[in-house]
């Protein structure tokens, strides 16, 4: 039995040795590696921070109790090859994790080694956004990725209203990928990086000088600098010598500058003079008791030794070691050991002579388990909350916005992903649930290069050495708009005056020179002229440039300064005399209603006046004439007969009001008809013109040709090009039958100028396409926005109209002579209310009169019955009653009264 147990033990030990397993109980020590550049701004701080963290972990009995955490450090010297060797060297020591590297370029190489051996790699300074968990599943980052930093930078640029920037960056993985992230963020805000200035990692002064000198020729003056920490500040020293740290320049820097400045000793603070007005980012570290205690310990440690000033990367380094310590502690509690295995796919036996014992490199058996534990990290460190997101980056804590002014670093605000720009720390705003879309985005006052406190414009469109190249069409016709004078070569015209006036409203000087385009014998092609702006032949085009769709796709236009809708011009003449023109103001139904009203009023007044007014009595012929003439005479306000009845007077009031309105409307309509201008051609608008087969004229160079052929599908054979107002007039007078044109289609400003000198032609119908004139600029030109603002000011204060009147109203402004073959007539629907009122008044008067007569007639008959003998038979046939009733009405009022008097006397004799 004893022999069997010994044999079993030997076999077990042999199996372990065959598998290459180093197995023991709870380890007495655990190795972690650190690969970074010792002699750098960040590396010097990181080395001390790691040593402090190791010492604090050893002194804390709550972490790794009974297990010592040992740190194995190797110098990468910011070199990917040396960093890889350093990684192999620390991996030989059986490390469970590697801290670093700080260089993004080195991190790419070391990450592949760490992934192969399943050893977590935790960087406290590599910010390259392409170091992702998808490509490197064992890579962690305890500093903020450049995606967060460049989002902050883009928000800062957008906040100040700059549209374009120049990127100065290190030409390596860190620089290129960081600027790429910035470009993506700017594009989301419709901004852009207009030029990129890549620098070699040697920071060659001649190279920097050459690139910065070249950038002076560019328009933008906003520079974003994304390089490695540089204690010599070579970029800004050279920019200062080149006078690029003056007003109108903007220098924005990523957090490399804050790391550099925070590491400066007081002796080196004088070098800050070259940074006057620079604005940068610094990783935000919330104020806390832990932070204050750590900084205090740091300062005490530096007394009496070579001073190493502290920067924010020291916080993240210290917390990185603690995050590893907590995770390893949890790992040991679960697995109780650290296990390494030789990978079956690796054949490392033939590697002699390369200086590295690769056979000693083993795979961390449970490395993925440690990765999962690290992902669950959640504690408060000296840098704030230490917690990883799904991409294995530290949850962003935001950035401080710093400003260098008079050799003092001043914090002017904060940025965080959830609150945007503010003057309140992001941790406070997060508690208030403040979001970045709130309208309170603001920063404290910033001092810019040159000592200015006003926000720099951020671009220079031109200077005296390189003035703005402005193309102007050298027109052969309609030269009032823009042309070059032959004798003096001076550029003048309506459009030029507007351009010069707008420059007065721009708060900076714009040097420029006009470049005439065309031979002066014919108008240039405006599409080709605009294309020259897109091709950078000219910076802008000033003239009568129509804003149409195909042009807006390649250039930017200013705010329109004139309407240029297409209109139709055709021959016109005065309306000839018409013997029956007086009938045109009213439609037929209106005339019928008016005539019926005259008859109705005459009949009503006759009925109401017949019993009481002698002028309405007499022979039937006389009464008929009186009845008709009475209502007609009211039209001329001269009545031969006077009304007596109250009911008649009521009807007359309503009738005279209706007559007054009808008369006034008739007079106005007739006046319009007698003065309107009629067409001598049957064209009524664009539809009728296209439907015909007549020739159509257009101006050479105008967009009317492309619009007619491409949009309205007019055959090109019908279109005749015309080059001057004289050709316009001659072609219109000839007409289509004489080899001319039936009409001309052109832009409204040209037509107005043409009509100011020609009275035989006019505009037909309404504009059938809306367009405008504007100044054309290169894509995203900042000057386009300022010119638009200036044009709006000119429009609001009336200057645009004044310039128009000075050029085109010297002999009086031409009104639009529009055709109207069917002038508006007066319809019954517009007056039916008046006619209805008159009819109701007349009907009411007749009803009252009839009721009154029935009452009188019934009284009269009753009195007759009382006088008559009761023995006499009554003859009350219906027809006889009606006849007697009308005879009663026909009697005069005085006769009726006498009849009533006689009946009363007979009934009551004296």
PDB file of N, CA and C in Angstrom, residues 39 86 95 125 127 245 258 341 343 430 477 490 500 527 694 718 722 726 734 811:
ATOM      1  N   UNK A  39      12.845  58.264 -19.064  1.00  0.00           N
ATOM      2  CA  UNK A  39      13.303  59.657 -19.091  1.00  0.00           C
ATOM      3  C   UNK A  39      12.408  60.514 -19.997  1.00  0.00           C
ATOM      4  N   UNK A  86      11.506  44.926 -24.045  1.00  0.00           N
ATOM      5  CA  UNK A  86      11.187  45.108 -22.633  1.00  0.00           C
ATOM      6  C   UNK A  86      10.002  44.266 -22.212  1.00  0.00           C
ATOM      7  N   UNK A  95       5.024  37.625 -15.155  1.00  0.00           N
ATOM      8  CA  UNK A  95       4.136  38.692 -14.678  1.00  0.00           C
ATOM      9  C   UNK A  95       2.694  38.342 -15.025  1.00  0.00           C
ATOM     10  N   UNK A 125      -1.374  55.999 -20.244  1.00  0.00           N
ATOM     11  CA  UNK A 125      -1.086  57.199 -21.040  1.00  0.00           C
ATOM     12  C   UNK A 125      -1.286  57.022 -22.531  1.00  0.00           C
ATOM     13  N   UNK A 127      -3.253  57.032 -25.590  1.00  0.00           N
ATOM     14  CA  UNK A 127      -4.597  57.561 -25.869  1.00  0.00           C
ATOM     15  C   UNK A 127      -5.099  57.276 -27.283  1.00  0.00           C
ATOM     16  N   UNK A 245       2.227  84.079 -33.033  1.00  0.00           N
ATOM     17  CA  UNK A 245       1.571  84.104 -31.729  1.00  0.00           C
ATOM     18  C   UNK A 245       0.953  85.480 -31.490  1.00  0.00           C
ATOM     19  N   UNK A 258      -0.543  70.403 -21.131  1.00  0.00           N
ATOM     20  CA  UNK A 258      -0.776  70.504 -19.681  1.00  0.00           C
ATOM     21  C   UNK A 258       0.150  69.556 -18.921  1.00  0.00           C
ATOM     22  N   UNK A 341       1.317  28.204 -18.494  1.00  0.00           N
ATOM     23  CA  UNK A 341       1.426  27.012 -19.339  1.00  0.00           C
ATOM     24  C   UNK A 341       2.224  27.319 -20.591  1.00  0.00           C
ATOM     25  N   UNK A 343       2.435  27.112 -24.415  1.00  0.00           N
ATOM     26  CA  UNK A 343       1.436  27.002 -25.478  1.00  0.00           C
ATOM     27  C   UNK A 343       1.817  25.907 -26.458  1.00  0.00           C
ATOM     28  N   UNK A 430     -23.335  66.692 -12.993  1.00  0.00           N
ATOM     29  CA  UNK A 430     -23.891  65.353 -13.162  1.00  0.00           C
ATOM     30  C   UNK A 430     -24.928  65.060 -12.090  1.00  0.00           C
ATOM     31  N   UNK A 477     -23.251  93.627 -73.064  1.00  0.00           N
ATOM     32  CA  UNK A 477     -24.573  94.245 -73.037  1.00  0.00           C
ATOM     33  C   UNK A 477     -25.008  94.402 -71.587  1.00  0.00           C
ATOM     34  N   UNK A 490     -11.319 100.488 -65.497  1.00  0.00           N
ATOM     35  CA  UNK A 490     -11.945 100.486 -64.167  1.00  0.00           C
ATOM     36  C   UNK A 490     -13.205  99.616 -64.206  1.00  0.00           C
ATOM     37  N   UNK A 500     -18.876  96.838 -53.007  1.00  0.00           N
ATOM     38  CA  UNK A 500     -18.067  97.807 -52.258  1.00  0.00           C
ATOM     39  C   UNK A 500     -18.793  98.308 -51.010  1.00  0.00           C
ATOM     40  N   UNK A 527     -21.839  79.898 -66.177  1.00  0.00           N
ATOM     41  CA  UNK A 527     -21.570  78.594 -65.573  1.00  0.00           C
ATOM     42  C   UNK A 527     -20.070  78.327 -65.532  1.00  0.00           C
ATOM     43  N   UNK A 694     -43.707  79.327 -81.976  1.00  0.00           N
ATOM     44  CA  UNK A 694     -42.980  80.559 -82.264  1.00  0.00           C
ATOM     45  C   UNK A 694     -41.574  80.528 -81.668  1.00  0.00           C
ATOM     46  N   UNK A 718     -36.004  76.274 -81.399  1.00  0.00           N
ATOM     47  CA  UNK A 718     -36.896  77.425 -81.217  1.00  0.00           C
ATOM     48  C   UNK A 718     -36.218  78.590 -80.491  1.00  0.00           C
ATOM     49  N   UNK A 722     -29.740  86.313 -78.137  1.00  0.00           N
ATOM     50  CA  UNK A 722     -29.692  87.756 -78.367  1.00  0.00           C
ATOM     51  C   UNK A 722     -28.669  88.356 -77.410  1.00  0.00           C
ATOM     52  N   UNK A 726     -30.626  96.306 -77.948  1.00  0.00           N
ATOM     53  CA  UNK A 726     -30.998  96.684 -79.303  1.00  0.00           C
ATOM     54  C   UNK A 726     -31.469  95.459 -80.097  1.00  0.00           C
ATOM     55  N   UNK A 734     -39.774  92.580 -85.295  1.00  0.00           N
ATOM     56  CA  UNK A 734     -39.923  91.724 -86.487  1.00  0.00           C
ATOM     57  C   UNK A 734     -40.990  90.666 -86.270  1.00  0.00           C
ATOM     58  N   UNK A 811     -34.123 108.359 -64.905  1.00  0.00           N
ATOM     59  CA  UNK A 811     -35.214 108.968 -65.679  1.00  0.00           C
ATOM     60  C   UNK A 811     -36.572 108.516 -65.157  1.00  0.00           C
TER      61      UNK A 811
END
